[in-house]
Short mmCIF file of C-alpha atoms and ligand atoms in Angstrom, two decimals:
data_model
loop_
_atom_site.label_atom_id
_atom_site.label_comp_id
_atom_site.label_asym_id
_atom_site.label_seq_id
_atom_site.Cartn_x
_atom_site.Cartn_y
_atom_site.Cartn_z
CA UNK A 1 114.39 121.83 84.60
CA UNK A 2 110.82 121.17 84.91
CA UNK A 3 109.62 117.59 83.97
CA UNK A 4 106.55 116.85 82.32
CA UNK A 5 104.76 113.59 81.84
CA UNK A 6 101.58 112.69 80.58
CA UNK A 7 98.93 109.88 81.78
CA UNK A 8 95.79 108.32 82.28
CA UNK A 9 95.42 108.30 86.31
CA UNK A 10 97.60 110.28 88.50
CA UNK A 11 97.70 108.54 91.70
CA UNK A 12 98.82 110.79 94.87
CA UNK A 13 100.55 108.29 97.44
CA UNK A 14 102.35 105.18 97.31
CA UNK A 15 101.06 103.57 100.49
CA UNK A 16 99.16 100.02 100.07
CA UNK A 17 96.01 101.75 98.46
CA UNK A 18 97.89 103.36 96.02
CA UNK A 19 99.62 100.72 95.19
CA UNK A 20 96.84 98.63 94.86
CA UNK A 21 95.12 101.33 92.41
CA UNK A 22 98.01 101.01 90.08
CA UNK A 23 97.23 97.26 89.80
CA UNK A 24 93.45 97.77 89.42
CA UNK A 25 93.76 100.96 86.84
CA UNK A 26 96.34 98.33 84.64
CA UNK A 27 93.62 95.75 84.64
CA UNK A 28 91.28 98.34 83.49
CA UNK A 29 93.76 99.23 80.84
CA UNK A 30 94.71 102.76 82.40
CA UNK A 31 98.50 103.42 83.12
CA UNK A 32 99.71 105.15 85.95
CA UNK A 33 102.21 107.70 87.50
CA UNK A 34 102.40 107.61 91.02
CA UNK A 35 103.77 110.51 93.37
CA UNK A 36 104.84 110.20 97.00
CA UNK A 37 106.37 113.05 99.50
CA UNK A 38 108.09 110.01 101.02
CA UNK A 39 111.22 108.81 99.03
CA UNK A 40 110.32 105.19 99.45
CA UNK A 41 107.08 103.22 98.13
CA UNK A 42 104.79 101.53 101.00
CA UNK A 43 103.51 104.77 103.33
CA UNK A 44 102.68 103.87 106.90
CA UNK A 45 103.60 100.11 106.35
CA UNK A 46 107.20 101.09 105.17
CA UNK A 47 107.65 104.41 107.21
CA UNK A 48 106.31 103.26 110.27
CA UNK A 49 106.43 99.34 110.72
CA UNK A 50 108.08 97.68 108.10
CA UNK A 51 108.92 94.70 110.49
CA UNK A 52 105.50 94.36 112.08
CA UNK A 53 103.41 91.42 111.22
CA UNK A 54 99.61 92.21 110.06
CA UNK A 55 97.37 89.62 110.68
CA UNK A 56 94.35 91.03 108.49
CA UNK A 57 95.23 90.54 104.79
CA UNK A 58 93.01 88.28 103.40
CA UNK A 59 95.01 85.08 102.38
CA UNK A 60 97.98 86.26 104.23
CA UNK A 61 97.85 84.70 107.94
CA UNK A 62 100.74 86.51 108.82
CA UNK A 63 102.78 89.30 106.35
CA UNK A 64 105.47 91.98 107.72
CA UNK A 65 104.45 95.24 106.29
CA UNK A 66 107.43 95.45 104.63
CA UNK A 67 106.99 92.18 102.69
CA UNK A 68 103.33 93.48 101.89
CA UNK A 69 104.63 96.24 99.96
CA UNK A 70 107.43 94.15 98.24
CA UNK A 71 104.40 91.76 97.18
CA UNK A 72 102.30 95.00 96.24
CA UNK A 73 105.01 96.42 93.96
CA UNK A 74 105.45 93.10 92.17
CA UNK A 75 101.62 92.95 91.49
CA UNK A 76 101.53 96.44 90.17
CA UNK A 77 104.77 95.97 87.99
CA UNK A 78 103.67 94.44 84.72
CA UNK A 79 101.56 97.74 84.52
CA UNK A 80 104.84 99.62 84.48
CA UNK A 81 103.91 102.24 86.81
CA UNK A 82 106.17 105.24 87.14
CA UNK A 83 106.83 106.61 90.81
CA UNK A 84 108.07 110.13 91.31
CA UNK A 85 109.08 109.90 94.77
CA UNK A 86 110.56 112.46 97.34
CA UNK A 87 108.00 114.94 96.05
CA UNK A 88 104.51 116.43 97.27
CA UNK A 89 102.05 117.19 95.12
CA UNK A 90 101.26 120.66 95.47
CA UNK A 91 98.95 121.77 93.24
CA UNK A 92 95.83 120.49 91.28
CA UNK A 93 94.41 122.26 88.14
CA UNK A 94 92.29 121.41 85.39
CA UNK A 95 89.04 119.16 85.10
CA UNK A 96 88.42 115.68 84.23
CA UNK A 97 90.01 114.51 81.26
CA UNK A 98 92.45 117.58 81.36
CA UNK A 99 93.67 117.59 85.07
CA UNK A 100 97.38 118.98 85.66
CA UNK A 101 99.49 118.09 88.58
CA UNK A 102 102.43 120.07 89.80
CA UNK A 103 105.06 118.62 92.75
CA UNK A 104 107.47 120.30 94.85
CA UNK A 105 110.03 119.65 92.65
CA UNK A 106 108.20 121.40 89.60
CA UNK A 107 107.17 118.05 88.01
CA UNK A 108 104.21 118.32 86.04
CA UNK A 109 101.72 115.32 85.15
CA UNK A 110 98.92 115.82 82.98
CA UNK A 111 96.22 112.99 83.66
CA UNK A 112 92.92 112.23 82.78
CA UNK A 113 91.61 111.36 86.38
CA UNK A 114 93.41 111.31 89.78
CA UNK A 115 93.29 108.82 92.49
CA UNK A 116 94.17 110.58 96.01
CA UNK A 117 95.59 107.90 98.21
CA UNK A 118 97.07 110.19 101.00
CA UNK A 119 96.87 108.25 103.88
CA UNK A 120 96.66 110.65 106.85
CA UNK A 121 98.39 113.36 104.32
CA UNK A 122 101.60 114.29 103.67
CA UNK A 123 103.41 112.70 106.34
CA UNK A 124 107.03 113.00 108.47
CA UNK A 125 108.32 112.00 111.91
CA UNK A 126 107.61 114.37 114.88
CA UNK A 127 111.51 115.63 115.57
CA UNK A 128 112.89 115.87 118.71
CA UNK A 129 114.01 119.93 118.99
CA UNK A 130 117.88 119.27 119.46
CA UNK A 131 120.34 121.13 117.70
CA UNK A 132 122.05 119.69 114.93
CA UNK A 133 119.80 116.61 114.41
CA UNK A 134 119.60 116.68 111.25
CA UNK A 135 123.15 115.90 110.49
CA UNK A 136 122.95 112.99 112.44
CA UNK A 137 119.65 111.90 110.62
CA UNK A 138 120.50 108.45 108.66
CA UNK A 139 123.31 107.69 109.87
CA UNK A 140 122.88 107.65 113.71
CA UNK A 141 119.46 109.06 114.23
CA UNK A 142 116.15 106.88 112.61
CA UNK A 143 112.62 107.54 113.01
CA UNK A 144 111.89 104.04 111.55
CA UNK A 145 113.28 100.57 112.05
CA UNK A 146 113.94 99.46 108.53
CA UNK A 147 117.20 97.07 108.83
CA UNK A 148 117.21 95.57 112.24
CA UNK A 149 120.33 93.87 112.21
CA UNK A 150 122.24 96.95 111.32
CA UNK A 151 121.68 97.94 115.15
CA UNK A 152 123.40 94.99 116.42
CA UNK A 153 125.89 95.24 118.81
CA UNK A 154 125.22 98.98 118.85
CA UNK A 155 124.24 101.29 121.98
CA UNK A 156 120.85 102.56 121.53
CA UNK A 157 118.52 105.34 123.06
CA UNK A 158 115.27 104.82 122.33
CA UNK A 159 112.87 107.99 123.09
CA UNK A 160 109.09 107.85 123.26
CA UNK A 161 106.47 106.45 125.66
CA UNK A 162 103.87 104.71 123.17
CA UNK A 163 103.89 101.53 121.60
CA UNK A 164 107.01 102.10 119.04
CA UNK A 165 108.86 103.05 121.68
CA UNK A 166 108.63 99.99 123.84
CA UNK A 167 108.14 97.42 121.38
CA UNK A 168 111.45 98.13 119.63
CA UNK A 169 113.32 98.26 122.84
CA UNK A 170 112.03 94.88 123.61
CA UNK A 171 112.94 93.72 119.73
CA UNK A 172 116.46 95.22 119.84
CA UNK A 173 117.25 94.39 123.20
CA UNK A 174 118.31 90.67 121.75
CA UNK A 175 121.06 92.06 119.22
CA UNK A 176 121.97 95.65 121.16
CA UNK A 177 124.82 96.05 123.15
CA UNK A 178 122.45 98.34 125.29
CA UNK A 179 119.32 99.80 125.31
CA UNK A 180 118.10 103.10 127.23
CA UNK A 181 114.40 104.55 127.25
CA UNK A 182 113.93 107.96 127.45
CA UNK A 183 110.49 108.90 128.19
CA UNK A 184 109.47 112.53 129.93
CA UNK A 185 106.76 110.64 132.41
CA UNK A 186 107.13 107.77 134.58
CA UNK A 187 104.22 105.78 133.09
CA UNK A 188 104.25 104.95 129.32
CA UNK A 189 101.34 104.37 127.10
CA UNK A 190 101.90 100.90 125.76
CA UNK A 191 100.12 97.47 126.53
CA UNK A 192 100.42 95.83 129.78
CA UNK A 193 102.32 92.98 128.71
CA UNK A 194 104.88 94.67 126.48
CA UNK A 195 105.51 96.98 129.74
CA UNK A 196 106.05 93.71 131.83
CA UNK A 197 108.55 92.36 129.13
CA UNK A 198 110.01 96.05 129.47
CA UNK A 199 110.45 95.81 132.90
CA UNK A 200 111.86 92.07 133.07
CA UNK A 201 114.60 93.12 130.55
CA UNK A 202 115.24 96.35 132.85
CA UNK A 203 115.94 93.86 136.02
CA UNK A 204 118.52 92.13 133.79
CA UNK A 205 120.27 95.11 133.01
CA UNK A 206 120.04 94.93 129.22
CA UNK A 207 117.47 97.84 129.53
CA UNK A 208 117.81 100.76 131.44
CA UNK A 209 114.61 102.94 131.52
CA UNK A 210 115.27 106.73 132.58
CA UNK A 211 112.06 108.71 133.33
CA UNK A 212 110.78 111.30 133.60
CA UNK A 213 113.52 112.71 131.31
CA UNK A 214 113.92 114.00 128.07
CA UNK A 215 116.72 114.67 125.39
CA UNK A 216 118.66 117.68 125.65
CA UNK A 217 121.47 117.53 123.45
CA UNK A 218 123.76 115.35 120.89
CA UNK A 219 127.25 114.89 120.67
CA UNK A 220 129.10 113.31 117.82
CA UNK A 221 131.09 114.21 114.70
CA UNK A 222 130.81 113.67 111.20
CA UNK A 223 127.28 112.36 111.31
CA UNK A 224 128.09 109.60 113.84
CA UNK A 225 126.61 110.08 117.63
CA UNK A 226 128.91 109.36 120.47
CA UNK A 227 127.09 110.63 123.21
CA UNK A 228 123.44 112.14 124.41
CA UNK A 229 122.77 114.23 127.19
CA UNK A 230 119.47 114.09 128.98
CA UNK A 231 117.99 116.08 131.51
CA UNK A 232 115.15 115.49 134.26
CA UNK A 233 112.07 117.93 134.89
CA UNK A 234 114.36 120.06 137.25
CA UNK A 235 117.12 120.57 134.66
CA UNK A 236 119.48 117.90 135.94
CA UNK A 237 121.44 116.41 133.45
CA UNK A 238 123.02 113.06 132.86
CA UNK A 239 124.51 111.35 129.73
CA UNK A 240 125.33 108.01 128.09
CA UNK A 241 127.55 106.51 125.24
CA UNK A 242 125.13 106.09 122.34
CA UNK A 243 125.86 105.06 119.12
CA UNK A 244 121.91 105.21 117.94
CA UNK A 245 119.04 107.33 118.58
CA UNK A 246 115.63 106.17 117.59
CA UNK A 247 112.96 109.19 118.44
CA UNK A 248 109.64 107.90 118.23
CA UNK A 249 107.33 110.72 119.02
CA UNK A 250 104.79 109.75 116.42
CA UNK A 251 103.89 111.12 112.94
CA UNK A 252 103.29 114.81 112.00
CA UNK A 253 100.82 114.53 109.62
CA UNK A 254 99.12 117.49 107.76
CA UNK A 255 96.79 117.66 104.89
CA UNK A 256 98.63 119.93 103.57
CA UNK A 257 97.90 121.43 100.17
CA UNK A 258 95.39 118.78 99.46
CA UNK A 259 92.81 120.81 101.89
CA UNK A 260 93.07 123.57 98.89
CA UNK A 261 92.02 121.29 95.96
CA UNK A 262 88.31 122.20 96.55
CA UNK A 263 87.26 118.94 97.92
CA UNK A 264 84.81 118.48 100.27
CA UNK A 265 86.33 117.38 103.61
CA UNK A 266 85.07 116.17 106.97
CA UNK A 267 87.63 117.01 109.45
CA UNK A 268 91.00 115.50 107.97
CA UNK A 269 89.61 113.69 105.45
CA UNK A 270 87.98 113.57 101.75
CA UNK A 271 84.46 112.63 101.62
CA UNK A 272 83.80 110.23 98.84
CA UNK A 273 80.87 108.42 97.26
CA UNK A 274 81.24 104.75 98.99
CA UNK A 275 79.90 102.94 95.73
CA UNK A 276 82.69 104.88 93.49
CA UNK A 277 85.42 106.38 95.47
CA UNK A 278 84.79 109.56 93.71
CA UNK A 279 85.30 112.75 95.70
CA UNK A 280 82.93 115.91 95.33
CA UNK A 281 85.11 116.94 92.12
CA UNK A 282 84.15 114.75 89.04
CA UNK A 283 87.57 112.86 88.00
CA UNK A 284 89.20 113.27 91.39
CA UNK A 285 88.77 109.65 93.50
CA UNK A 286 90.45 109.08 97.38
CA UNK A 287 91.27 106.06 98.42
CA UNK A 288 92.57 103.96 101.61
CA UNK A 289 92.80 106.06 104.63
CA UNK A 290 92.37 109.65 103.46
CA UNK A 291 88.74 108.72 102.22
CA UNK A 292 85.64 108.93 104.38
CA UNK A 293 81.92 107.83 104.20
CA UNK A 294 79.62 106.27 106.99
CA UNK A 295 81.00 103.76 108.82
CA UNK A 296 84.36 103.69 107.09
CA UNK A 297 86.83 101.03 108.44
CA UNK A 298 90.65 102.30 108.25
CA UNK A 299 92.08 99.13 107.11
CA UNK A 300 94.06 98.44 104.39
CA UNK A 301 91.69 96.01 102.98
CA UNK A 302 89.26 98.55 102.66
CA UNK A 303 91.62 100.52 100.83
CA UNK A 304 92.28 97.61 97.89
CA UNK A 305 88.53 97.74 97.74
CA UNK A 306 88.08 101.33 97.20
CA UNK A 307 91.22 101.11 94.81
CA UNK A 308 89.40 98.42 92.39
CA UNK A 309 85.83 100.53 92.54
CA UNK A 310 87.66 103.89 91.99
CA UNK A 311 89.72 102.31 88.49
CA UNK A 312 86.25 100.89 87.39
CA UNK A 313 84.53 103.89 87.62
CA UNK A 314 87.05 105.76 86.01
CA UNK A 315 87.11 103.11 82.92
CA UNK A 316 83.43 103.72 82.81
CA UNK A 317 83.46 107.64 82.74
CA UNK A 318 86.21 107.38 80.30
CA UNK A 319 83.82 105.09 77.75
CA UNK A 320 80.15 106.28 78.74
CA UNK A 321 78.52 105.15 75.66
CA UNK A 322 80.20 101.82 75.95
CA UNK A 323 78.88 98.74 77.99
CA UNK A 324 81.21 98.03 80.67
CA UNK A 325 81.57 94.06 80.87
CA UNK A 326 83.39 93.05 83.88
CA UNK A 327 85.98 90.38 83.37
CA UNK A 328 87.70 88.64 86.52
CA UNK A 329 91.17 88.72 86.60
CA UNK A 330 91.24 84.65 85.84
CA UNK A 331 89.62 85.27 82.52
CA UNK A 332 91.59 88.32 81.66
CA UNK A 333 94.99 87.26 82.75
CA UNK A 334 97.93 90.02 83.57
CA UNK A 335 100.46 91.51 80.85
CA UNK A 336 103.75 89.57 80.65
CA UNK A 337 106.52 91.26 82.80
CA UNK A 338 109.35 89.95 80.64
C1 FAD B 401 101.68 100.90 114.05
C2 FAD B 401 100.65 100.63 112.88
C3 FAD B 401 100.24 99.29 112.52
C4 FAD B 401 99.17 99.06 111.83
N1 FAD B 401 98.68 97.90 111.65
C5 FAD B 401 97.48 97.16 110.58
C6 FAD B 401 97.03 96.11 110.55
O1 FAD B 401 97.16 95.28 111.28
N2 FAD B 401 95.86 96.09 109.63
C7 FAD B 401 95.63 97.21 108.78
O2 FAD B 401 94.55 97.02 108.06
N3 FAD B 401 96.09 98.16 109.16
C8 FAD B 401 96.98 98.46 109.90
N4 FAD B 401 97.43 99.98 109.91
C9 FAD B 401 96.70 101.14 109.45
C10 FAD B 401 97.66 100.80 107.57
O3 FAD B 401 98.71 100.94 108.06
C11 FAD B 401 96.60 102.06 107.31
O4 FAD B 401 95.34 101.70 106.91
C12 FAD B 401 96.97 102.05 105.89
O5 FAD B 401 98.75 102.58 105.55
C13 FAD B 401 96.75 103.29 104.99
O6 FAD B 401 97.30 103.05 103.29
P1 FAD B 401 96.87 104.14 102.45
O7 FAD B 401 97.65 104.17 101.27
O8 FAD B 401 95.92 104.85 102.32
O9 FAD B 401 97.89 105.16 103.10
P2 FAD B 401 99.39 105.66 103.82
O10 FAD B 401 100.06 104.13 103.91
O11 FAD B 401 99.38 106.51 104.84
O12 FAD B 401 100.41 106.51 102.30
C14 FAD B 401 99.68 107.55 102.14
C15 FAD B 401 101.07 108.06 101.56
O13 FAD B 401 100.65 109.38 100.70
C16 FAD B 401 101.80 110.15 101.00
N5 FAD B 401 101.21 111.33 100.68
C17 FAD B 401 100.53 111.98 101.24
N6 FAD B 401 99.68 113.22 100.58
C18 FAD B 401 100.54 113.52 99.52
C19 FAD B 401 100.74 114.64 98.39
N7 FAD B 401 100.22 115.69 98.78
N8 FAD B 401 102.06 114.53 97.68
C20 FAD B 401 102.48 113.31 97.64
N9 FAD B 401 102.33 112.50 98.67
C21 FAD B 401 101.36 112.56 99.50
C22 FAD B 401 102.40 109.89 102.32
O14 FAD B 401 103.46 110.27 102.11
C23 FAD B 401 102.43 108.58 102.47
O15 FAD B 401 103.33 107.68 101.84
C24 FAD B 401 98.44 100.37 110.94
C25 FAD B 401 98.92 101.33 111.07
C26 FAD B 401 100.23 101.80 111.95
C27 FAD B 401 100.61 103.02 112.15
#
């Protein structure tokens, strides 16, 4: 059955910009519902690099991406956001003050304003074209490392030639029984320092680099991998006993339905007014990686500031005749969460 909700602001995307938008809306007295196509909050930070340290978050000299998301969630929680995860917003109807969003699970959300914090668009991993791959996903095949210690003592095959593949091969070599790195070219696209480290580990036998080669076939039972066949460019095959496969072939991102909502776009981003974060449609805002204006910096901290601008502008538009007295959080405080 369809579910229907009503809120002040619907936020599309639960990445760092969307989560901070919940806080900023809350401070402006606006309730928020947040929708994300992924089944967890955090956007790129959780899906792609939860255990990597970020160094350019103000007042946090170093914070793991996953930890940043936990903090943002905690900061937003006094305002009681409602999360609708594992569903994509596919349609928007209406106008400022009376929008309706429809999701891929037929959830209907009526909202007075919309903040699109959709990052690079609804995204998912680029999957290698292997038969029955879906039966191993989440048990033996992972597109991101969420719990490094869960791979302790395992035989791990990492596929890909970029930073993620090389960095995780190095990081997991400490705890894995064996690491295989499979890449279809001899050359990797990772930093020189990381490559040097990878070759040092290969010299010890802890890591085996197999190039040029690609994944050919998965073997196992009940979602548990036992071995993987790989093939060179001439089709010659060999196999390795493997418990875990980590394919790092990047993200498939697509604007998807967002491209059909009548917003003025610049390539795959939504044009916004830099002062208010409003898009070409009154009442619809865009923040974070999805928003574009001259000299835009695609950084988490930029998204935070844009979220504040959007929330303040929504408040101003809701009460056009009332002078808005800007108040610092130190003056205003936050609601008690208990
Ligand atoms: C490896 C790596 C390292 C990085 N390091 C840094 C760093 O050190 N410092 C820094 O500032 N930045 C860094 N970044 C960039 C940073 O992660 C992004 O700038 C940030 O995640 C953007 O946040 P966002 O909230 O705008 O979007 P995202 O984090 O991309 O989240 C957007 C969310 O919106 C969802 N979505 C999109 N469309 C829909 C839809 N129609 N319906 C429902 N959900 C939808 C997506 O599923 C996604 O979860 C790094 C990025 C990567 C990949």
